[in-house]
Amino acid sequence: MGWTALPLILALSAPALAQESAPAATPAPAPAPSPAAIVPVAAPATDEDITFSADSVAYDNEAEVVTASGQVRVNRQGTFVAADQVRWDRKTGEVVATGNVVVVQPAGDKLVTERAVLSDDLRDATVENLLVVLESGGRIAADRAVRTDRVTTLSNAVYSACAVTTASGCPKKPSWQILAARVRYDEQSQSIRFERGRLQLFGVQIPLLPVFAIGTGSNSQGYSGFLAPEIRYSRRRGVELGTPYHRSFGPNRDFTLTPHLYTAVNPAIEGRYRELNKLGAFSVGAFLTYGDRSSYDDSITNRGLRAYVEGNGKFQFDPLWSLTGQVRLATDKSVARFYDLNRDDRFRNFLDLERIDTDSYVSLAGWYFQGLRQNDIQRTIPIALPAFDARVRLADPILGGRVELQANSLAVFRREGQDSQRAFASARWDLRRLTGFGQELLLTGLVRGDVYHSDENELTSAAIYRGLPGWRGRGIAAAAAELRWPLMGNLLGGIQRLTPRVQLVLTPPTANISLPNEDSRSVDLEDSNLFAINRFPGYDRWEDGSRVTYGVDWNLDRPGWSVSSNIGQSYRLNRAEQIFPQGTGLTDRFSDVVGRTRLKFGRFIDLTHRFRVDKDNFAIRRNELDLTVGTTETYARVDYLRLNRNVDAAVEDLRDKEELRLAGRYKFHRYWSIFGATVLDLTNQSEDPLRISDGVNSVRHRVSLDYEDDCLAFGVSWRRDYERLGDRAEGSTFSFRLSLKGLSR
């Protein structure tokens, strides 16, 4: 039933009926409902029907005018109107709502005013002195607005995504707002177009483009247009201006193109494409410019195209099978660091096909690395292809324990250097039992057979990594038993747990030095691998010889604070020559002593200390401290690491170092904070003879001043890098960041 039957509907549904000749007395108007508190009445049965309620209704037969007064509620085709009075002229079809008018559109947007002139279907309207509350949270205030076909055109308007009232309901001035002579809001595309707009930031007006548009954040199709510019300054590149343009192709695909202009070097172009589809997601980006490709030697001029390409993604073909990949490549060693794209010293590229279920795992992968350090020679860096690994756990226990079977192979190639291939198959049995006295007993058995092939072994400089050329084989067998005895009790008003641990590992002499070593080079005794059956990383080296490992774990938990600690050592039962390099803590029959302690006071203090003490002279070979004090808003962080292992300089994977990292943030105002961080290299030549520097050397400093409230964030930062590219240090970089919350792409 349509609007032509309005008198009948009013007569049937109005709570207080009115006579056509003598309208009932109108009660005092109720307080105006807030936009957030409006609850629409029940939806009509069809698009042409309406639902209606009011305190009183009057109908003038001669003028054909219906007037409803007192808490009037009208709903038609999803549009809801609340007002103190609604007057409908049947001749002209004009509906006039007055007094605390709230119009709620089907999309959720709200229009708040004192008087609105609407069409009889409530879709179109003309309003003066209004406030539009968008479903996304933004607000538009204007002198006048005209709504036609879901498009609202506002004159002398102000837009902001900020709240205009405090939590207690008091008015407040937003941090930012956009003033425009004319604003066009398209409800269907969820976009706002500004003409002759100005940005008012903390009361200061900043000119904007003559015509520009933004999204309101509720359009699932995305938006296209220019993003906020990026402004930075660095010693090498000069002033940098980036103006990103974002192009949306739908809710799952977009592309961003960013031209970069510099005052000291040639311009550059950067692009990135992203997509999410039914198989998975991926992202591909590229950076391209023209300039000096001399990398580290500024005395050599080699001009040409400089580019950096990166991409990553994962595709899930079904619940079990997936493909993961990453690519990162550059035309020269310094382009990524010079243009501040990233600060890595090597790029990893891989493709990994995996199958994972509850009891099996299969991986077929390939790896390629690009070295970016000054002394890296690309043709000597290995390519791993293929890298295969498969594991399966048998469903039925054997002798009460779980059995896992594994097959693995790896082929390593170099354009100039040693090549090697490896394959092995293994079976591992694990059993866990609790004794009658409460001890936890862990039993492990392992057998493995390896086959190796290598050639051009003499091209590997470190003799301990070469192995012998040709085909080689190896058999591995090991049996291990570990006993843990948790003891619990009360201490200092809390609960403590003391767990002594002892482990026995039995394994016969195993071939090691005759085989090439590609993945077991960076070996070091730590608390994390003290009780491992093989304390070498990777598979190419196996720790043979029987040993006993002993230690203790201790925990104390009290309300508000806790402490946990462990310490341990191992003893080798045989005197056979060891394959561990000197300085790893594992070369003698007794190992060094390692441990870790963590202390927490609520969320305010978190301290972790790791150490390794030389068993002979009690020298500290590893001293690592991580300390965080404060809250999430104001805190200080100290990270210190000193490795004093006295490793032979020829073992490049075990270099000693000493480093200090400091960082802190201080929130000195409700919205203001300052952040600072520094990295100091304390390594001297006695610790690392290959070091050019000696003593305290700055690596990087950073300071930033930041502001953030509920709708705006900006910051100014300074960073100085002391790492050298060529014959000059990288120098200082200044950055400015501005984010207006509520503005969408």
XYZ file of C-alpha atoms in Angstrom:
745
model
C 0.000 0.000 0.000
C 1.539 3.303 -1.072
C 1.451 6.900 0.023
C -2.000 7.405 -1.558
C -3.387 5.318 1.300
C -1.574 7.269 3.949
C -4.734 8.519 5.784
C -5.960 4.971 6.233
C -2.544 3.777 7.453
C -2.367 6.667 9.867
C -5.804 5.907 11.202
C -4.928 2.272 11.812
C -1.385 2.612 13.177
C -1.142 5.923 15.060
C -0.984 5.459 18.822
C -3.186 8.548 19.328
C -5.885 8.939 16.656
C -6.841 12.383 15.343
C -10.127 13.664 13.927
C -9.947 15.410 10.573
C -12.044 18.353 11.759
C -10.468 18.916 15.156
C -6.873 17.805 15.709
C -6.064 16.493 19.125
C -3.978 18.598 21.423
C -0.307 18.133 20.662
C 1.740 17.111 23.704
C 4.930 18.849 24.625
C 7.726 17.679 22.296
C 9.967 14.943 23.666
C 13.720 15.465 23.931
C 15.465 15.090 20.598
C 16.804 11.590 20.052
C 20.541 11.369 19.448
C 21.583 9.874 16.103
C 23.226 6.915 17.821
C 20.083 6.217 19.866
C 17.604 6.145 16.971
C 16.067 2.687 16.559
C 14.030 2.394 13.319
C 10.550 0.957 13.506
C 9.796 -2.355 11.854
C 10.551 -2.495 8.146
C 7.568 -2.330 5.760
C 6.366 -5.445 4.011
C 7.086 -4.106 0.490
C 9.082 -1.253 -0.993
C 5.906 0.758 -1.547
C 4.541 0.320 1.984
C 5.477 2.449 4.952
C 5.463 2.081 8.712
C 4.466 5.120 10.675
C 3.910 6.210 14.255
C 3.193 9.554 15.956
C 1.609 10.993 19.079
C -1.095 12.814 17.074
C -2.238 13.113 13.448
C -4.354 15.781 11.722
C -5.745 15.645 8.155
C -6.983 18.722 6.229
C -9.359 17.437 3.504
C -9.543 20.709 1.598
C -5.801 21.352 1.474
C -5.007 17.622 1.290
C -2.346 18.015 3.953
C -1.494 15.408 6.599
C 0.297 16.638 9.710
C 1.800 14.246 12.268
C 3.197 15.610 15.522
C 5.079 14.334 18.571
C 7.808 11.701 18.213
C 7.054 11.027 14.563
C 8.707 7.906 13.103
C 8.507 7.060 9.384
C 10.177 4.157 7.542
C 9.989 3.571 3.809
C 12.313 1.577 1.532
C 14.955 1.474 4.236
C 14.970 5.230 4.845
C 14.019 6.191 8.389
C 12.884 9.666 9.489
C 12.455 10.875 13.056
C 11.149 14.390 13.823
C 8.930 16.412 16.112
C 6.553 17.089 13.214
C 6.076 15.768 9.672
C 3.805 17.599 7.215
C 2.851 15.881 3.918
C 1.266 17.826 1.065
C -0.563 15.323 -1.168
C -0.896 17.802 -4.029
C 2.802 18.605 -4.363
C 4.184 15.365 -2.870
C 6.383 17.434 -0.557
C 7.216 16.119 2.904
C 8.482 18.670 5.435
C 10.059 17.393 8.659
C 10.775 19.923 11.403
C 12.178 19.865 14.901
C 15.081 17.568 15.867
C 15.074 15.889 12.460
C 17.153 12.716 11.986
C 17.169 10.940 8.613
C 18.878 7.523 8.507
C 19.751 6.225 5.030
C 19.826 2.493 4.148
C 23.639 2.539 4.150
C 23.662 3.756 7.758
C 24.489 7.436 7.160
C 22.584 9.911 9.363
C 21.428 13.443 8.559
C 20.738 15.722 11.542
C 19.012 19.101 11.148
C 16.095 21.224 12.320
C 14.180 21.286 9.018
C 14.259 19.029 5.974
C 12.201 19.073 2.774
C 11.915 15.541 1.343
C 10.277 13.897 -1.638
C 7.341 11.592 -0.936
C 9.582 8.505 -1.277
C 12.051 10.060 1.238
C 14.994 9.542 -1.158
C 15.595 13.158 -2.186
C 15.840 16.108 0.174
C 16.775 19.761 0.544
C 18.195 20.737 3.928
C 19.736 23.803 5.528
C 22.129 23.957 8.498
C 22.675 20.248 8.750
C 25.085 17.629 10.067
C 25.713 14.396 8.146
C 27.038 11.522 10.267
C 28.540 8.900 7.943
C 28.339 5.219 8.746
C 32.170 5.096 8.645
C 32.355 7.641 11.488
C 33.079 10.831 9.530
C 30.974 13.974 9.822
C 30.023 16.693 7.364
C 28.475 19.998 8.496
C 27.118 22.397 5.869
C 24.968 25.474 5.376
C 22.796 23.771 2.775
C 22.473 20.359 1.153
C 20.510 18.850 -1.729
C 20.153 15.072 -2.037
C 19.206 13.569 -5.412
C 19.503 9.924 -6.496
C 21.746 8.925 -3.522
C 24.113 11.837 -4.175
C 24.274 14.656 -1.630
C 25.671 18.041 -2.678
C 26.612 20.346 0.209
C 27.550 24.034 0.157
C 30.078 25.678 2.496
C 30.835 22.361 4.153
C 33.294 21.103 6.755
C 34.390 17.437 6.869
C 36.316 15.553 9.565
C 36.678 11.972 10.707
C 37.446 13.158 14.243
C 35.052 13.086 17.157
C 33.569 16.509 17.918
C 32.686 15.693 21.537
C 34.646 14.320 24.452
C 33.793 11.098 26.290
C 31.714 13.141 28.723
C 29.757 14.764 25.884
C 31.438 18.179 25.940
C 32.179 19.750 22.547
C 35.779 19.759 21.323
C 37.529 21.051 18.243
C 38.815 18.322 15.923
C 42.556 18.066 15.234
C 41.946 18.382 11.514
C 39.087 19.188 9.194
C 38.607 19.944 5.507
C 36.724 23.125 4.551
C 35.295 23.307 1.048
C 33.003 25.580 -0.918
C 31.248 22.552 -2.376
C 31.205 18.891 -1.328
C 29.675 16.023 -3.268
C 29.021 12.819 -1.309
C 28.168 9.734 -3.391
C 26.506 7.157 -1.182
C 26.858 4.366 -3.733
C 30.619 4.716 -4.309
C 31.217 5.890 -0.719
C 33.409 8.763 -1.915
C 33.527 12.472 -1.035
C 34.566 15.032 -3.654
C 35.809 18.434 -2.509
C 35.951 21.620 -4.556
C 38.122 24.579 -3.458
C 39.111 22.708 -0.310
C 41.469 23.709 2.476
C 42.959 21.541 5.219
C 42.706 23.035 8.692
C 45.322 21.428 10.934
C 45.248 22.592 14.551
C 43.581 25.781 13.368
C 46.142 26.476 10.613
C 44.731 26.394 7.094
C 46.747 24.666 4.355
C 45.710 25.003 0.673
C 44.819 21.752 -1.088
C 44.212 20.759 -4.695
C 41.345 22.651 -6.378
C 39.445 19.371 -6.768
C 40.175 16.118 -4.942
C 38.283 13.161 -3.524
C 38.601 10.745 -0.614
C 36.908 7.515 0.420
C 34.843 7.158 3.569
C 36.246 3.728 4.415
C 33.093 1.658 3.853
C 33.403 0.900 0.120
C 34.350 -2.743 -0.375
C 35.483 -2.027 -3.935
C 38.295 0.298 -2.817
C 39.230 3.740 -4.083
C 41.613 5.235 -6.597
C 43.542 8.454 -6.341
C 46.616 10.139 -4.888
C 47.779 9.260 -1.390
C 49.501 11.469 1.158
C 52.938 12.560 -0.131
C 56.188 11.293 1.411
C 58.839 13.875 2.310
C 62.379 13.016 3.436
C 65.873 14.444 3.368
C 69.163 12.550 3.329
C 72.770 13.577 2.838
C 73.217 11.423 -0.253
C 69.835 11.831 -1.961
C 68.957 15.376 -0.914
C 65.294 16.307 -0.496
C 62.968 13.489 -1.531
C 59.324 13.892 -2.545
C 57.196 10.838 -3.252
C 53.631 11.197 -4.559
C 51.907 7.771 -4.523
C 48.965 7.133 -6.837
C 46.711 4.256 -5.849
C 44.565 2.407 -8.388
C 41.966 -0.056 -7.151
C 40.763 -2.778 -9.520
C 38.295 -4.251 -7.053
C 38.092 -5.391 -3.445
C 40.967 -7.860 -3.949
C 43.396 -6.147 -6.368
C 45.227 -2.832 -6.391
C 48.306 -1.103 -7.760
C 50.321 1.791 -6.339
C 52.666 3.863 -8.496
C 55.033 6.256 -6.712
C 57.279 8.701 -8.561
C 60.245 9.840 -6.412
C 61.909 13.197 -7.005
C 65.339 13.976 -5.487
C 67.407 17.132 -5.449
C 70.791 15.334 -5.416
C 70.222 12.301 -7.675
C 68.085 11.306 -10.626
C 64.351 10.660 -10.132
C 63.011 7.141 -9.623
C 59.780 5.273 -10.110
C 58.347 2.658 -7.769
C 55.367 0.355 -8.254
C 53.602 -2.360 -6.310
C 50.779 -4.727 -7.292
C 48.787 -6.754 -4.745
C 46.128 -9.396 -5.240
C 44.057 -11.729 -3.097
C 42.273 -14.515 -4.963
C 40.709 -17.884 -4.263
C 44.113 -19.605 -4.198
C 45.957 -17.143 -1.972
C 47.670 -13.764 -1.990
C 50.759 -12.267 -3.568
C 52.522 -8.920 -3.872
C 55.067 -7.760 -6.449
C 57.039 -4.508 -6.296
C 59.829 -2.831 -8.243
C 62.029 0.258 -7.934
C 63.770 1.705 -11.009
C 66.149 4.603 -11.530
C 69.238 5.607 -13.506
C 72.524 6.454 -11.853
C 75.947 5.390 -10.631
C 76.206 1.632 -10.046
C 79.685 1.856 -8.551
C 78.375 0.254 -5.331
C 81.210 0.541 -2.832
C 83.968 2.263 -4.809
C 83.094 5.853 -5.662
C 86.231 6.184 -7.759
C 84.716 3.884 -10.393
C 81.931 5.307 -12.537
C 79.520 2.770 -13.985
C 76.285 4.525 -14.863
C 73.202 2.675 -15.956
C 69.823 1.391 -14.859
C 69.532 0.589 -11.149
C 66.630 -1.585 -10.060
C 65.322 -3.540 -7.104
C 62.564 -6.163 -7.414
C 60.752 -7.916 -4.603
C 57.743 -10.154 -4.342
C 56.183 -12.694 -2.034
C 53.079 -14.793 -1.923
C 51.419 -17.995 -0.842
C 48.891 -20.160 -2.693
C 46.812 -22.781 -0.904
C 45.705 -25.308 -3.523
C 43.751 -27.436 -1.057
C 43.785 -28.025 2.718
C 47.078 -29.935 2.413
C 49.101 -28.518 -0.502
C 50.514 -24.981 -0.659
C 53.175 -23.026 -2.551
C 55.160 -20.229 -0.889
C 57.664 -17.991 -2.633
C 59.808 -14.907 -2.227
C 61.983 -12.981 -4.670
C 64.377 -10.130 -3.834
C 66.912 -9.081 -6.452
C 68.930 -5.946 -7.208
C 71.084 -4.813 -10.116
C 73.927 -3.861 -7.751
C 74.905 -4.260 -4.105
C 74.016 -0.800 -2.852
C 70.820 0.272 -4.643
C 68.460 -0.991 -1.906
C 70.448 0.579 0.920
C 71.253 3.797 -0.971
C 67.552 4.505 -1.602
C 66.545 3.258 1.879
C 64.438 0.388 0.552
C 65.859 -2.047 3.131
C 69.080 -2.615 5.072
C 69.734 -6.333 4.601
C 73.197 -7.626 3.778
C 71.862 -10.489 1.667
C 68.716 -11.243 -0.328
C 66.969 -14.606 -0.057
C 64.955 -16.027 -2.941
C 63.054 -19.268 -2.599
C 60.147 -21.347 -3.850
C 58.698 -23.979 -1.522
C 56.008 -26.534 -2.358
C 54.616 -28.084 0.852
C 52.147 -30.716 1.944
C 51.203 -30.664 5.631
C 48.786 -32.804 7.591
C 48.647 -34.002 11.193
C 51.172 -36.828 10.753
C 53.256 -35.997 7.667
C 55.199 -33.188 6.057
C 56.658 -32.885 2.536
C 58.683 -29.951 1.181
C 60.311 -29.430 -2.200
C 62.165 -26.123 -2.357
C 64.843 -24.142 -4.163
C 67.000 -21.308 -2.756
C 69.041 -18.543 -4.350
C 70.997 -15.871 -2.444
C 72.366 -12.506 -3.518
C 75.234 -11.161 -1.419
C 75.359 -7.426 -0.695
C 78.428 -7.152 1.534
C 81.516 -5.496 0.143
C 83.578 -8.690 0.008
C 80.777 -10.927 -1.318
C 81.588 -12.597 -4.650
C 78.297 -13.590 -6.221
C 79.645 -16.443 -8.334
C 80.882 -18.201 -5.165
C 77.547 -17.957 -3.304
C 75.687 -21.301 -3.343
C 72.414 -22.147 -5.059
C 70.399 -24.823 -3.262
C 68.239 -26.747 -5.748
C 66.464 -28.979 -5.060
C 66.035 -29.094 -1.286
C 63.718 -31.981 -0.409
C 62.430 -33.000 3.019
C 59.732 -35.517 3.901
C 58.625 -36.732 7.326
C 55.893 -39.084 8.475
C 54.824 -40.223 11.946
C 53.534 -43.774 12.125
C 50.022 -44.029 13.469
C 50.645 -47.135 15.595
C 53.170 -46.972 18.440
C 56.151 -49.328 18.423
C 57.245 -50.552 21.839
C 55.015 -47.852 23.291
C 56.792 -44.981 21.512
C 56.127 -42.774 18.492
C 58.165 -43.398 15.346
C 59.030 -40.708 12.813
C 60.572 -41.491 9.415
C 62.464 -38.849 7.447
C 63.991 -38.561 3.975
C 66.072 -35.547 2.978
C 68.210 -34.447 0.057
C 70.046 -31.254 -0.873
C 72.033 -30.198 -3.933
C 74.326 -27.157 -3.643
C 75.860 -25.580 -6.746
C 78.216 -22.645 -7.262
C 79.177 -20.992 -10.502
C 82.703 -20.879 -9.135
C 83.449 -23.108 -6.179
C 82.668 -26.419 -4.564
C 79.524 -28.349 -5.498
C 77.992 -30.980 -3.250
C 74.950 -33.222 -3.029
C 73.512 -35.014 -0.023
C 70.752 -37.527 0.673
C 69.789 -39.407 3.811
C 67.013 -41.451 5.368
C 66.389 -41.783 9.094
C 64.053 -43.262 11.678
C 63.525 -41.842 15.177
C 61.713 -43.432 18.126
C 60.543 -41.383 21.155
C 58.953 -42.591 24.368
C 57.773 -40.509 27.340
C 56.890 -42.080 30.679
C 56.202 -40.927 34.253
C 57.623 -43.047 37.057
C 55.921 -43.812 40.329
C 58.088 -41.223 42.075
C 57.024 -38.437 39.695
C 60.089 -38.393 37.428
C 59.674 -37.768 33.710
C 61.636 -40.229 31.574
C 62.358 -39.517 27.896
C 63.860 -42.275 25.717
C 65.057 -41.699 22.140
C 66.551 -43.960 19.492
C 67.855 -42.800 16.097
C 69.343 -44.469 13.015
C 70.333 -42.664 9.838
C 72.158 -43.397 6.599
C 73.827 -40.635 4.509
C 75.210 -40.467 0.976
C 77.378 -37.518 -0.169
C 79.018 -36.445 -3.402
C 81.218 -33.370 -3.922
C 83.757 -31.988 -6.366
C 86.119 -29.010 -6.695
C 86.570 -29.206 -2.922
C 89.895 -27.395 -3.080
C 88.084 -24.158 -3.978
C 86.664 -23.931 -0.432
C 89.133 -21.840 1.589
C 88.306 -23.224 5.068
C 89.681 -26.769 5.286
C 87.212 -27.823 7.990
C 84.311 -27.267 5.551
C 85.707 -29.019 2.442
C 85.452 -32.738 2.967
C 86.911 -35.195 0.475
C 85.828 -35.220 -3.194
C 83.788 -37.988 -4.778
C 81.211 -40.299 -3.262
C 81.116 -40.762 0.501
C 78.794 -42.576 2.886
C 78.011 -42.409 6.579
C 75.962 -44.347 9.098
C 74.619 -42.727 12.279
C 73.139 -44.395 15.346
C 72.257 -42.837 18.680
C 70.401 -43.721 21.868
C 69.459 -41.149 24.493
C 67.770 -41.194 27.884
C 66.796 -38.078 29.833
C 65.411 -37.973 33.347
C 63.634 -34.933 34.800
C 62.424 -34.726 38.406
C 60.076 -31.768 39.014
C 59.958 -30.725 42.679
C 57.411 -28.149 43.818
C 56.847 -26.211 47.008
C 56.086 -22.871 48.620
C 58.690 -20.120 48.817
C 58.423 -16.393 49.680
C 54.662 -16.450 49.330
C 54.796 -18.069 45.906
C 55.279 -21.455 44.249
C 58.698 -22.683 43.182
C 59.586 -25.534 40.829
C 63.027 -27.125 40.949
C 63.721 -29.610 38.140
C 67.055 -31.440 38.071
C 67.824 -32.916 34.627
C 70.328 -35.521 33.483
C 70.752 -36.921 29.973
C 72.845 -39.761 28.603
C 73.582 -39.880 24.863
C 75.331 -42.917 23.361
C 76.600 -42.746 19.773
C 79.537 -44.521 18.081
C 82.337 -42.714 16.188
C 80.935 -41.121 13.034
C 82.497 -39.800 9.823
C 82.476 -35.991 9.727
C 85.611 -34.285 8.408
C 85.575 -36.423 5.237
C 82.157 -34.980 4.298
C 81.463 -31.431 3.030
C 79.818 -29.018 5.477
C 77.227 -26.667 4.005
C 74.578 -26.238 6.718
C 76.302 -26.981 10.063
C 78.869 -24.205 10.247
C 77.471 -21.742 12.789
C 77.758 -23.946 15.873
C 77.883 -22.551 19.401
C 76.928 -23.972 22.792
C 73.854 -22.214 24.219
C 71.183 -22.952 26.793
C 68.769 -23.713 23.935
C 70.811 -26.639 22.509
C 72.488 -27.979 25.678
C 70.213 -31.060 25.831
C 69.924 -31.574 22.060
C 70.982 -34.972 20.735
C 73.019 -33.234 18.003
C 74.249 -29.788 18.971
C 75.327 -28.969 15.417
C 72.732 -27.044 13.399
C 71.703 -28.660 10.129
C 72.588 -32.187 9.018
C 76.124 -32.143 7.596
C 77.857 -32.574 10.946
C 76.952 -35.078 13.648
C 78.179 -34.906 17.240
C 79.589 -38.365 17.821
C 80.964 -39.730 21.068
C 78.943 -40.558 24.167
C 78.270 -37.895 26.787
C 76.375 -37.024 29.921
C 74.573 -33.690 30.198
C 73.295 -32.378 33.512
C 71.564 -29.226 34.636
C 68.741 -27.759 36.659
C 65.711 -25.591 35.894
C 64.240 -23.345 38.613
C 61.069 -21.240 38.574
C 59.443 -19.056 41.188
C 56.026 -17.529 40.597
C 54.619 -14.917 42.961
C 51.742 -12.473 42.531
C 53.171 -9.585 40.518
C 56.576 -11.055 39.688
C 58.320 -14.228 38.598
C 61.819 -15.555 37.951
C 62.996 -18.535 35.898
C 66.527 -19.818 35.494
C 68.496 -22.761 34.148
C 72.129 -23.821 34.138
C 73.933 -26.849 32.783
C 77.047 -28.550 31.434
C 77.990 -31.718 29.584
C 80.793 -34.274 29.976
C 82.135 -36.378 27.144
C 82.817 -40.015 28.015
C 85.526 -40.641 25.396
C 88.790 -38.903 24.511
C 88.413 -39.065 20.720
C 89.459 -36.039 18.666
C 86.622 -33.531 18.457
C 85.277 -31.813 15.378
C 84.076 -28.659 17.118
C 86.132 -25.537 16.350
C 88.044 -24.033 19.255
C 85.955 -21.465 21.111
C 82.560 -23.136 20.695
C 82.585 -24.423 24.290
C 82.413 -28.070 23.190
C 85.984 -28.962 22.254
C 87.085 -30.607 25.541
C 85.604 -33.437 27.561
C 83.920 -30.959 29.886
C 81.904 -28.338 28.078
C 81.572 -24.749 29.142
C 78.748 -23.846 31.533
C 75.711 -22.190 29.958
C 72.530 -20.756 31.430
C 69.712 -18.277 31.195
C 67.759 -16.221 33.747
C 64.551 -14.271 33.186
C 63.040 -11.883 35.737
C 59.630 -10.245 35.304
C 57.892 -7.674 37.519
C 54.379 -7.541 36.124
C 54.493 -5.775 32.785
C 56.920 -3.116 33.977
C 60.274 -4.945 34.065
C 61.398 -7.784 31.816
C 65.035 -8.880 32.144
C 66.682 -11.797 30.324
C 70.338 -12.727 30.747
C 72.160 -15.495 28.860
C 75.726 -16.539 29.545
C 78.456 -19.035 28.780
C 81.356 -19.380 31.223
C 84.686 -20.949 30.301
C 85.149 -24.110 32.352
C 88.941 -23.575 32.666
C 89.392 -19.935 33.687
C 85.769 -18.839 34.293
C 86.034 -16.199 31.550
C 82.668 -15.088 30.201
C 82.523 -16.302 26.602
C 78.947 -15.182 25.983
C 77.259 -12.337 27.831
C 73.830 -11.312 26.545
C 71.426 -8.956 28.308
C 67.933 -7.888 27.234
C 66.208 -5.413 29.563
C 62.909 -3.589 29.110
C 61.624 -1.187 31.770
C 58.370 0.721 31.524
C 54.956 0.548 29.956
C 53.875 0.368 26.339
C 53.827 4.187 26.213
C 56.963 5.090 28.200
C 59.802 2.606 28.317
C 63.540 2.066 28.064
C 65.251 -0.892 26.423
C 68.865 -2.084 26.706
C 70.304 -4.928 24.609
C 73.930 -5.925 25.090
C 75.831 -8.788 23.461
C 79.460 -9.794 23.840
C 80.871 -12.933 22.223
C 84.402 -13.560 23.447
C 85.004 -17.073 22.133
C 88.547 -16.646 20.727
C 87.584 -18.486 17.555
C 90.114 -18.806 14.755
C 89.589 -15.960 12.266
C 89.479 -18.505 9.436
C 86.127 -19.764 10.766
C 84.087 -16.975 9.212
C 80.749 -18.101 10.648
C 81.862 -17.704 14.301
C 83.275 -14.197 14.454
C 83.376 -12.509 17.855
C 81.595 -9.223 18.402
C 80.430 -6.770 21.050
C 77.366 -4.608 20.510
C 75.140 -2.306 22.548
C 71.626 -1.249 21.560
C 69.688 1.417 23.462
C 66.137 2.562 22.839
C 63.560 4.530 24.757
C 60.226 6.268 24.423
C 58.913 8.986 26.719
C 55.290 10.109 26.551
C 55.438 13.577 28.063
C 51.891 14.603 27.110
C 48.607 12.880 26.431
C 49.328 12.919 22.697
C 53.065 13.734 22.465
C 56.040 11.404 22.793
C 59.721 11.330 21.918
C 61.645 8.243 20.812
C 65.376 7.634 20.606
C 67.538 4.657 19.676
C 71.195 3.961 19.030
C 73.363 1.027 17.969
C 77.018 0.994 19.063
C 79.654 -1.434 17.808
C 82.076 -2.080 20.699
C 84.118 -4.767 18.942
C 87.874 -4.202 19.078
C 90.655 -5.821 17.081
C 91.578 -8.166 19.918
C 88.090 -9.685 19.610
C 87.986 -9.690 15.802
C 91.364 -9.220 14.049
C 89.598 -8.659 10.721
C 87.939 -5.485 12.017
C 89.165 -2.187 10.611
C 87.613 -0.161 13.428
C 88.687 -0.550 17.045
C 86.665 0.361 20.131
C 83.417 2.326 20.336
C 81.921 2.972 16.899
C 78.481 4.335 16.145
C 76.374 2.277 13.760
C 73.041 4.085 13.765
C 71.233 6.817 15.715
C 67.557 7.706 15.528
C 65.412 10.365 17.205
C 61.740 11.103 16.500
C 59.054 13.418 17.868
C 55.557 11.999 17.488
C 51.988 13.169 17.998
C 48.969 10.877 17.896
C 45.350 11.329 18.947
C 42.162 9.537 17.971
C 42.102 10.916 14.424
C 45.569 12.199 13.527
C 49.194 11.103 13.754
C 52.337 12.837 12.600
C 56.008 12.758 13.422
C 59.396 14.178 12.563
C 62.400 11.854 12.695
C 66.160 12.042 12.229
C 68.343 9.043 11.515
C 72.091 8.940 11.031
C 73.803 5.877 9.581
C 77.552 5.460 9.907
C 77.842 2.456 7.626
C 79.884 3.327 4.577
C 78.896 3.022 0.946
C 82.005 3.653 -1.086
C 84.330 6.169 0.505
C 81.568 8.077 2.316
C 79.259 7.375 5.219
C 75.565 7.349 4.434
C 74.917 10.312 6.724
C 71.671 11.791 8.032
C 68.092 11.257 6.908
C 65.173 13.478 7.959
C 61.606 12.242 7.524
C 58.175 13.777 8.022
C 55.111 11.585 8.484
C 51.468 12.674 8.509
C 48.466 10.371 8.781
C 44.884 11.645 8.835
C 42.889 8.771 10.306
C 39.597 8.152 8.607
C 40.838 8.954 5.106
C 40.800 5.870 2.902
C 42.400 5.133 -0.413
